[in-house]
Each structure stands twice: as structure tokens, then as C-alpha cells.
Short mmCIF file of C-alpha atoms in Angstrom, two decimals:
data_model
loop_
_atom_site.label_atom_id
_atom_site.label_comp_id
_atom_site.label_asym_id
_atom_site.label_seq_id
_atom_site.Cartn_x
_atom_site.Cartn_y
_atom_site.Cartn_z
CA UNK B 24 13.57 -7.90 7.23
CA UNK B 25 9.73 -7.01 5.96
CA UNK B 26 8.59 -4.35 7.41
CA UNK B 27 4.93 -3.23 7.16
CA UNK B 28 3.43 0.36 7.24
CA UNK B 29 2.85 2.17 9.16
CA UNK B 30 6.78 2.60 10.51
CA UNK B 31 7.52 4.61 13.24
CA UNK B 32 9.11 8.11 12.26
CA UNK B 33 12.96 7.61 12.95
CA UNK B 34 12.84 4.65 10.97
CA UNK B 35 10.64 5.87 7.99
CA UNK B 36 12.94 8.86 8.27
CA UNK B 37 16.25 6.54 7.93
CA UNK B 38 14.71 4.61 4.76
CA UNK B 39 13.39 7.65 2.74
CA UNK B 40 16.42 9.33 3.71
CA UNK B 41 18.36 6.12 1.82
CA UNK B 42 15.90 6.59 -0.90
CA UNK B 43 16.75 10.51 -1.52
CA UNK B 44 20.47 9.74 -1.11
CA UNK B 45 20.10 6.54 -3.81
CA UNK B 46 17.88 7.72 -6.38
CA UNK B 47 18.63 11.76 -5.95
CA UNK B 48 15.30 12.21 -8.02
CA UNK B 49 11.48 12.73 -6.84
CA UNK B 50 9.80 9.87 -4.77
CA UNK B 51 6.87 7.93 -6.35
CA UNK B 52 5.46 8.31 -2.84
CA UNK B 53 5.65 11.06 -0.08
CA UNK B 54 7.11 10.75 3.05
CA UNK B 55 3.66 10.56 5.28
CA UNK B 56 2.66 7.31 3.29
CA UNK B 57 5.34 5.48 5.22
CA UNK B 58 4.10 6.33 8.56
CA UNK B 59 0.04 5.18 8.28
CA UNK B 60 -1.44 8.16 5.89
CA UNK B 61 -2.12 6.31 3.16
CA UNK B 62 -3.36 3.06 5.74
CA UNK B 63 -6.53 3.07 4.80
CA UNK B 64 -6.38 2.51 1.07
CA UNK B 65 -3.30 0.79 0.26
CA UNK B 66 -0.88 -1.52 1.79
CA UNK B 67 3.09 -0.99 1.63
CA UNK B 68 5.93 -3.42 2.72
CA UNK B 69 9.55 -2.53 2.52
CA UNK B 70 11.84 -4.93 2.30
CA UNK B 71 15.37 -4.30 3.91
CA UNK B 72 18.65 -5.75 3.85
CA UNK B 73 20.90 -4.69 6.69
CA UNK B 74 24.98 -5.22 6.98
CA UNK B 75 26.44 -4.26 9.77
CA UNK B 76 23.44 -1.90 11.12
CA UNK B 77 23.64 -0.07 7.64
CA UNK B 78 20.84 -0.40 5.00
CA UNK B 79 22.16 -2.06 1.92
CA UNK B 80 19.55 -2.94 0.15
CA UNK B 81 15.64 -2.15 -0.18
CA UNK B 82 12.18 -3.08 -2.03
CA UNK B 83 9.00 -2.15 -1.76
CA UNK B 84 5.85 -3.41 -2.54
CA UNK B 85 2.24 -2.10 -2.66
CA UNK B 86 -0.91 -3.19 -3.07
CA UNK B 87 -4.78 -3.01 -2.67
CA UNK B 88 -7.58 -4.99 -0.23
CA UNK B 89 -9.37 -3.77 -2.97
CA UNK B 90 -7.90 -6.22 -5.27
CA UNK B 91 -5.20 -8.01 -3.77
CA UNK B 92 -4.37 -9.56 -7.36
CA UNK B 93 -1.83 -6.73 -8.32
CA UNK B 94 1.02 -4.93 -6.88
CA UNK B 95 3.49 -2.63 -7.81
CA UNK B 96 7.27 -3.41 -6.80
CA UNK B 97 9.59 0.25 -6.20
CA UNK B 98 12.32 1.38 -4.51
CA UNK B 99 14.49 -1.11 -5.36
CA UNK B 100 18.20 0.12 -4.06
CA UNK B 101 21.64 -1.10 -3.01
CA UNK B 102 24.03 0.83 -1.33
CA UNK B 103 27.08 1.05 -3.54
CA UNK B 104 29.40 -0.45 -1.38
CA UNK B 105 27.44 -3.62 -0.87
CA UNK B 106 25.98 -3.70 -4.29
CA UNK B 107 27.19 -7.00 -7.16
CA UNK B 108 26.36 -9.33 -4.18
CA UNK B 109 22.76 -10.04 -5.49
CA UNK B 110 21.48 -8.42 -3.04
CA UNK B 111 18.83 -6.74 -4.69
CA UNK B 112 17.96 -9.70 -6.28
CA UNK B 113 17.01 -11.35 -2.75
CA UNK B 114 14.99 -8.79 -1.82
CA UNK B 115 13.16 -8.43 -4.65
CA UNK B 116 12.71 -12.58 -4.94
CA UNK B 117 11.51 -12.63 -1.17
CA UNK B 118 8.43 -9.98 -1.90
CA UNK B 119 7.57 -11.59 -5.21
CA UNK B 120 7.41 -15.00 -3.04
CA UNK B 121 5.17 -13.36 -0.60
CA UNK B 122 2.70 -11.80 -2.91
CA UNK B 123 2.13 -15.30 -4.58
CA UNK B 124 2.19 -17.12 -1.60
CA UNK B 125 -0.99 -14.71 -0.47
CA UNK B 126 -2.62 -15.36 -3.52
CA UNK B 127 -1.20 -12.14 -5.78
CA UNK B 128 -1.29 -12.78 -9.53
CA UNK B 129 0.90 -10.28 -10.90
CA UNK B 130 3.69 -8.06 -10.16
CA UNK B 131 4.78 -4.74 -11.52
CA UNK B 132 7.90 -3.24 -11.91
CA UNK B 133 9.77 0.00 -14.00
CA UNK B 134 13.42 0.19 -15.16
CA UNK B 135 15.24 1.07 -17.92
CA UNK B 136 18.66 -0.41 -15.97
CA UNK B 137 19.93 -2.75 -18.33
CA UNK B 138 21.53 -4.67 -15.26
CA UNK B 139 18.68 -5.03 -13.83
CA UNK B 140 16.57 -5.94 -16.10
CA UNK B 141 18.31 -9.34 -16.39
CA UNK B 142 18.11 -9.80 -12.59
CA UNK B 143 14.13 -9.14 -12.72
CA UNK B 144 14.05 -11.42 -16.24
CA UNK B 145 15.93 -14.10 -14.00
CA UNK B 146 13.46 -13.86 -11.17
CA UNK B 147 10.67 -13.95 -13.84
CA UNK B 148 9.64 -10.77 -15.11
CA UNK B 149 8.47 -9.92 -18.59
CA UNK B 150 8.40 -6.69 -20.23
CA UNK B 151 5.48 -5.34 -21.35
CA UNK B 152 5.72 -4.20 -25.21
CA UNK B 153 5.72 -0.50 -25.71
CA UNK B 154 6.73 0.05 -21.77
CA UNK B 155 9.24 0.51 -19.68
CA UNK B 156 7.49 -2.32 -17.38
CA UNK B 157 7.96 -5.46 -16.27
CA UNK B 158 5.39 -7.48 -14.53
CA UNK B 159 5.91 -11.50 -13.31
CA UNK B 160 2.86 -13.29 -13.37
CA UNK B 161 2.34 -16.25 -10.82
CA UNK B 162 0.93 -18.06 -13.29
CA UNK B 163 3.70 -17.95 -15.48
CA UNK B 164 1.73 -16.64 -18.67
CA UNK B 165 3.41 -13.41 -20.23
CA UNK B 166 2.20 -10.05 -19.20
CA UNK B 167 -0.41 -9.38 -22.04
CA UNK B 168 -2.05 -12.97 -21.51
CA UNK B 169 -2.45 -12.11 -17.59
CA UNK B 170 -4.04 -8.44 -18.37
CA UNK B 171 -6.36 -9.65 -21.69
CA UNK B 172 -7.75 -12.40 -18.81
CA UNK B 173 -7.43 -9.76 -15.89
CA UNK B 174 -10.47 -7.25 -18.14
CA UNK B 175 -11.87 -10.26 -19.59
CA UNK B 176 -14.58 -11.08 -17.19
CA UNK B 177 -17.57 -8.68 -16.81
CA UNK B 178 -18.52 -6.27 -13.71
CA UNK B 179 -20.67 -3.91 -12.23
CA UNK B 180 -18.81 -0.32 -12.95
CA UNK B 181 -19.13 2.69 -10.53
CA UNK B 182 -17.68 5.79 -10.61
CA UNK B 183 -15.92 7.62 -7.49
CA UNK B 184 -12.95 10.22 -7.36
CA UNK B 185 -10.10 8.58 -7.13
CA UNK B 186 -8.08 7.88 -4.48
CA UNK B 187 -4.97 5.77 -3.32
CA UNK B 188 -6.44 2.25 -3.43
CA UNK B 189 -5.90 2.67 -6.98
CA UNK B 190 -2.08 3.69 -7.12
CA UNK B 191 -1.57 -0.46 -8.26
CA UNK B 192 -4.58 -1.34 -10.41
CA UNK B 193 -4.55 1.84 -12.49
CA UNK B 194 -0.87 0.25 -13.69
CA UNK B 195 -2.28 -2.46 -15.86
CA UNK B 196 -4.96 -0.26 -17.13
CA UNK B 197 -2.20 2.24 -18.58
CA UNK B 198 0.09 0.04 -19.77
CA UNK B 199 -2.63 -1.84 -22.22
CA UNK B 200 -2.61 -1.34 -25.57
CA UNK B 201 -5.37 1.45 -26.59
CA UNK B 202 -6.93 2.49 -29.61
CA UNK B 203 -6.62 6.14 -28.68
CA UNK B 204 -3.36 8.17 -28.97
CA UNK B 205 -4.44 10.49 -26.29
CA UNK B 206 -6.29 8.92 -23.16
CA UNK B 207 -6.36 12.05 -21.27
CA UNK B 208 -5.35 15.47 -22.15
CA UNK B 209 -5.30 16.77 -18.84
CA UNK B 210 -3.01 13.84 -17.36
CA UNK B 211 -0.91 14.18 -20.72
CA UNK B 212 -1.23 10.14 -20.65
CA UNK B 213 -1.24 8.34 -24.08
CA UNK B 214 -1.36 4.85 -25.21
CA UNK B 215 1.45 2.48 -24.97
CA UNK B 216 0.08 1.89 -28.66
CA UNK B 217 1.80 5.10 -29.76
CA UNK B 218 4.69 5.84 -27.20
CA UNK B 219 6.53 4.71 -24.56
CA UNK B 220 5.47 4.57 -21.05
CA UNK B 221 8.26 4.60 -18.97
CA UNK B 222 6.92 4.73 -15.57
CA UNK B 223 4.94 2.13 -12.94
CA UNK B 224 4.77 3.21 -9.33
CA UNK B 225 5.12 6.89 -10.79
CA UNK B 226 1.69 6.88 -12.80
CA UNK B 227 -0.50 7.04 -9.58
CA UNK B 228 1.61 10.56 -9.22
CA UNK B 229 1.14 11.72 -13.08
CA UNK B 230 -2.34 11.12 -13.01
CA UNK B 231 -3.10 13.15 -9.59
CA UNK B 232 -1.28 16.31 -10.51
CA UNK B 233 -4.73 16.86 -12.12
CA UNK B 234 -5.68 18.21 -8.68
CA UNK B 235 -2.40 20.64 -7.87
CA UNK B 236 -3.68 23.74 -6.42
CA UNK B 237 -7.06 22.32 -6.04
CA UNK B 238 -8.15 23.11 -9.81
CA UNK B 239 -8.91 19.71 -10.45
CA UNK B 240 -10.14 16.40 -10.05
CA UNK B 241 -9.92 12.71 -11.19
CA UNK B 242 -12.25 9.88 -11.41
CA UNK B 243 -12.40 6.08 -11.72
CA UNK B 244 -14.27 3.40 -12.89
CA UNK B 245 -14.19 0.53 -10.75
CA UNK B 246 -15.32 -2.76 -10.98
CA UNK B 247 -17.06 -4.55 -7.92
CA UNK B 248 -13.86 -6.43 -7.30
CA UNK B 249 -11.96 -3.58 -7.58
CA UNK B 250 -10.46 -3.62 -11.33
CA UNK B 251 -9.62 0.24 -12.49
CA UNK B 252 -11.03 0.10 -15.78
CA UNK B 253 -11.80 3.80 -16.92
CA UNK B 254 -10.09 6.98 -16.00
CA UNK B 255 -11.92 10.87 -16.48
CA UNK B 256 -10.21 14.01 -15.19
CA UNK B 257 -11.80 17.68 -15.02
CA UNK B 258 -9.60 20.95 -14.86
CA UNK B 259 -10.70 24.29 -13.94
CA UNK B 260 -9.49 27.43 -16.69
CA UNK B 261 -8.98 30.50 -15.51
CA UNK B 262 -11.35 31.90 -17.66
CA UNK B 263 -14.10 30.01 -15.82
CA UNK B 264 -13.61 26.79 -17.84
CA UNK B 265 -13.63 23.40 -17.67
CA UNK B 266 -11.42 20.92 -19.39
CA UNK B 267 -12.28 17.40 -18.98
CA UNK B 268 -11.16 14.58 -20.53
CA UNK B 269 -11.26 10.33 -20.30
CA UNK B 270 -10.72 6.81 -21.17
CA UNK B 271 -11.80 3.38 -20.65
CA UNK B 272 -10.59 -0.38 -21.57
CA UNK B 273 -12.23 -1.13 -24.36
CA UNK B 274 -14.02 -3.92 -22.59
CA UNK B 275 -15.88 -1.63 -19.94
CA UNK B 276 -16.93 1.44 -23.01
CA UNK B 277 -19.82 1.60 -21.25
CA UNK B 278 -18.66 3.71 -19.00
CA UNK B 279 -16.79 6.80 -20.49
CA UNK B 280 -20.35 8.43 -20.41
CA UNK B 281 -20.51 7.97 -16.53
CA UNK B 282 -17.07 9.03 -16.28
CA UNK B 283 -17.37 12.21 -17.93
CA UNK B 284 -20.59 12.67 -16.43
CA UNK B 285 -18.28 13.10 -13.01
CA UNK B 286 -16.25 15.35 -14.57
CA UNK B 287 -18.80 17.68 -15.89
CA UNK B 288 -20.73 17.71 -12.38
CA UNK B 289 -17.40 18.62 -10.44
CA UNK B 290 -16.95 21.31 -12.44
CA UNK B 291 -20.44 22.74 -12.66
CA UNK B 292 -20.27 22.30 -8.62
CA UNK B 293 -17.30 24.79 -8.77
CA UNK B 294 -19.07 27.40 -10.73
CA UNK B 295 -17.92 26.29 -14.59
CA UNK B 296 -19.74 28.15 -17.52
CA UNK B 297 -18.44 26.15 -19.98
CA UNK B 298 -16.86 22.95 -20.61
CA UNK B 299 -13.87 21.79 -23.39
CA UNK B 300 -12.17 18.86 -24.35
CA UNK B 301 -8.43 18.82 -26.26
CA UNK B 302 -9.34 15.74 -28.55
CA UNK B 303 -6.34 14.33 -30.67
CA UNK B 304 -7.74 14.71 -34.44
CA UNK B 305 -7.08 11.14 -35.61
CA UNK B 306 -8.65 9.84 -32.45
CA UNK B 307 -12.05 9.79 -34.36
CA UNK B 308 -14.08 6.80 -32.37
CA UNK B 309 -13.37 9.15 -29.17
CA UNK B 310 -14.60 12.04 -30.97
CA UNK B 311 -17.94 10.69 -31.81
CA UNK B 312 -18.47 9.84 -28.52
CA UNK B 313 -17.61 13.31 -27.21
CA UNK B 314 -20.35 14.07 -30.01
CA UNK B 315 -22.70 11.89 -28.36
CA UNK B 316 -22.62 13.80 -24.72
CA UNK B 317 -23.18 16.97 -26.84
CA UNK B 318 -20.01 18.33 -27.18
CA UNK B 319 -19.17 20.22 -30.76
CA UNK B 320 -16.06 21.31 -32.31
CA UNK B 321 -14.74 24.28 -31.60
CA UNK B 322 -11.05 26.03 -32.69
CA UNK B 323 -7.79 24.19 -32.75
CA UNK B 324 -6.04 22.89 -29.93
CA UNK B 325 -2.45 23.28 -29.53
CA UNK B 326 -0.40 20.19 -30.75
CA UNK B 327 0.13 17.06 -29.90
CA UNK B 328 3.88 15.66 -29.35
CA UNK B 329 3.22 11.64 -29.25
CA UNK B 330 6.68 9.93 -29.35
CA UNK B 331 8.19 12.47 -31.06
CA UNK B 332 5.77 13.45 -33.59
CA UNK B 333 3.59 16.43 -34.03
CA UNK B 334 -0.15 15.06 -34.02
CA UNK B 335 -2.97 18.01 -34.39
CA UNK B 336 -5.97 18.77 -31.64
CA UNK B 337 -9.30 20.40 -31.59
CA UNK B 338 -11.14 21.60 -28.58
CA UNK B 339 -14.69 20.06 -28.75
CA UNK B 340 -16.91 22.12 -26.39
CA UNK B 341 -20.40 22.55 -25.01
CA UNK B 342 -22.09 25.08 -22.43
#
């Protein structure tokens, strides 16, 4: 059975209840999205399996109008007395048959389930080196080839704050290979170059706790065909600062002045005096171009922990 947000309440209640009693951990996505809030920006479909009237088994996948080309696959579960009958498999195999039959070009997925990993390797996923994440591309070309062709052509970049449209594209983004250790202080995200990243679905939610309590914001850099290809964040102090902080694929540099440009002008619209950003120390291309938007170095910053080592910071600041 596909199913397509928005659901009506008893049944989004009867799946996310599933969900909670499955994965007994936090949801990638809360409860409203499955009943239309999210409608406007994203698109879900949950897959279900049904024996007997009971839910046995469940996907879900989500994607963007934005750019149709990626989508994120989540929530895959089997009820454990109907599970070692593939039918996770099936589910999953039925929405990665849709997306490519609608013209999607890549898939992604998280798990560190050994068993399932050689279900999704079966059905044609890859891992991505240095992730947690999987992604099957219709083409058939391993994850890195589809994302160094996904950023390879050119685009018209504009900034906006971000919003759910983004909760798919921002996945292949993070998971490439940067330079920089530390992409963004305030999101705590680093490069897959230098740790782990062992979430998909769940990055949309890292990077938005930036704006918990209403003390921050986040920004991206989209391309005209809707391609997330820079990230900036800005975080109100209590002492009347701002920390902001930022990243972009190599390919689209361009515009990490733009994006902390949106960062500095939130804050200033909130009443900021001063502005600071906790720069890794060996990240030195970054720092010059924190030098560049006027920004000086200040004390140190507290430590960095990057895959389990202890990497120094300094705050670079400016009025």
C-alpha cells in the first residue's frame, strides 16, 4: 500500500505510533508532517505492508519539487513477528522502483544494521565512504560518481533561510568529502573527511536545532534547480552575541560570503553588538576567508572533539 501525505489523523496516529513502538528512539520527523504541515515543501510516501489488518512492515520516502532528483528513504520497520520474510526488502524495492520510474536519480538511506545492509546492497545500494549512508543510484554509477556529477554543472546561487524543501538535498551536500574539519560550529557538523556521519533523514533535524528557542537561524544556498550547495547558521549569545558560522561545496565557494552575509544581517536585525566565529585552527583556507569579511582573531575557543581527537579553536570576531 503507498500512501501519500497528507494522512488523515487516526491513521498517521496508528503508523507513528508503530514507529515509537519499533524504533523506541526520537523521530527524524514530527508527528504534524504526516498529516499536510510540511505539504508545501516536501513530499512524503509511506509505504505499508499489512497482515491480517496489522502493520508489518513500513518505508518511507521523501523528497523535493524542488529537485525531484534525490530522496531520502526512513522508517524502514518490521514488526517482529512478521519480520525474516523479506518483507522489508519489498517495501523498500517498491519505493526505490517508483522514484526511478518518476525520473529520481538517487536514493538515500542510514543504517548501521549489519542485516540490513546486505538487503539494501542486494537491492542496490552503495555506501558512501566515511558514512553511515547508503544511496542507490538509477544510473547504476557508485555514490561518489553520482554526487561529483550532481555539483558538477554550474548555477545561479541564492540565499534564503532554510526550510523543509531541503530536508533531502542537504544529504548529499553533508555527506561529500570536505576540506574543512569543521563545516559549522553551531550545527556541530564536520566533514565526512575527518569522522563519521552516521545519520541521513536525521541531518535536516541536526542542522535546525540552530533555531531552538528562537536564538537562531540557518541559511542555504540554492541553486536555480534546487541543488543545496552551501550551508551558514547564526546563534544569538547571551551576552548580546552572535556566533555564525558556514560552508559551501567547493564548487559553489562563491558563495560562503553571501551566506555569512545572511547570518550577520539576522543577527544585527535582532539587536547583536558583536559577532564571533569558533574556527577549527588547522582549517586555515576557511580562516582566511573569515579574514576576508573582516573578522580577526580573538581568544581561544574551546576544543574540538573530531572522531575522537582533540583538535584546537579560536574565536575570530568583528563588531
Amino acid at each position: 500500500m503507498k500512501l501519500d501525505v497528507p494522512l488523515d489523523q487516526p491513521l498517521a496516529d496508528e503508523i507513528y505510533a508503530f514507529w515509537g513502538w519499533i524504533f523506541e528512539s526520537e523521530h527524524d520527523f514530527p508527528p504534524d508532517v504526516f498529516t499536510g504541515s510540511e505539504r508545501e515543501f516536501v513530499r512524503y510516501r509511506i509505504y505499508v505492508e499489512r497482515i491480517d489488518g496489522r502493520i508489518a512492515s513500513t518505508c518511507n520516502l521523501i523528497w523535493s519539487d524542488s529537485d525531484p532528483r534525490v530522496a531520502g528513504l526512513g522508517e524502514v520497520a518490521t514488526h517482529p513477528e512478521f519480520r525474516r520474510r523479506g518483507l522489508a526488502g519489498d517495501v523498500c524495492a517498491q519505493a526505490l522502483e517508483d522514484f526511478r520510474g518518476a525520473g529520481g536519480e538517487a536514493v538515500y538511506l542510514g543504517t548501521n544494521n549489519p542485516g540490513a545492509l546486505r538487503v539494501y546492497h542486494r537491492l542496490g545500494w552503495r555506501r558512501l565512504a566515511g558514512t553511515a549512508i547508503m544511496a542507490a543510484a538509477s544510473n547504476g554509477n557508485a555514490p561518489e560518481e553520482f554526487m561529483a556529477d550532481y555539483f558538477r554543472a554550474p548555477g545561479r546561487v541564492a540565499m534564503r533561510p532554510a526550510d523543509p524543501a531541503i530536508r533531502a538535498t542537504i544529504v548529499p551536500l553533508l555527506c561529500t568529502a570536505h576540506d574543512w574539519r569543521v563545516l559549522d560550529a553551531n550545527m556541530g557538523m564536520h566533514s565526512i573527511r575527518y569522522e563519521i556521519q552516521g545519520s541521513c533523514n536525521g541531518l535536516y533535524r541536526r542542522c535546525s536545532d540552530v533555531t531552538n528557542d528562537e536564538r537562531g537561524q540557518w541559511f542555504v544556498a540554492a541553486t536555480e534547480d534546487g541543488r543545496a550547495v552551501g550551508l551558514s547558521s547564526a546563534r544569538l549569545d547571551d551576552d548580546g552575541r552572535c556566533r555564525v558560522d558556514g560552508f559551501a561545496h567547493w564548487r559553489f565557494m562563491d558563495s560562503m560570503s553571501d551566506l555569512l552575509d545572511a547570518a550577520v544581517a539576522w543577527g544585527r536585525d535582532r539587536g547583536a553588538g558583536s559577532f564571533a566565529a569558533r574556527l577549527c585552527v588547522e582549517d586555515e583556507d576557511k580562516i582566511r576567508r573569515f579574514d576576508d569579511l573582516g573578522f580577526r582573531s580573538g581568544p581561544p575557543g574551546d576544543d574540538f572533539e573530531i572522531d575522537g581527537r582533540t583538535v584546537a579553536s579560536v574565536m575570530y570576531e568583528r563588531a
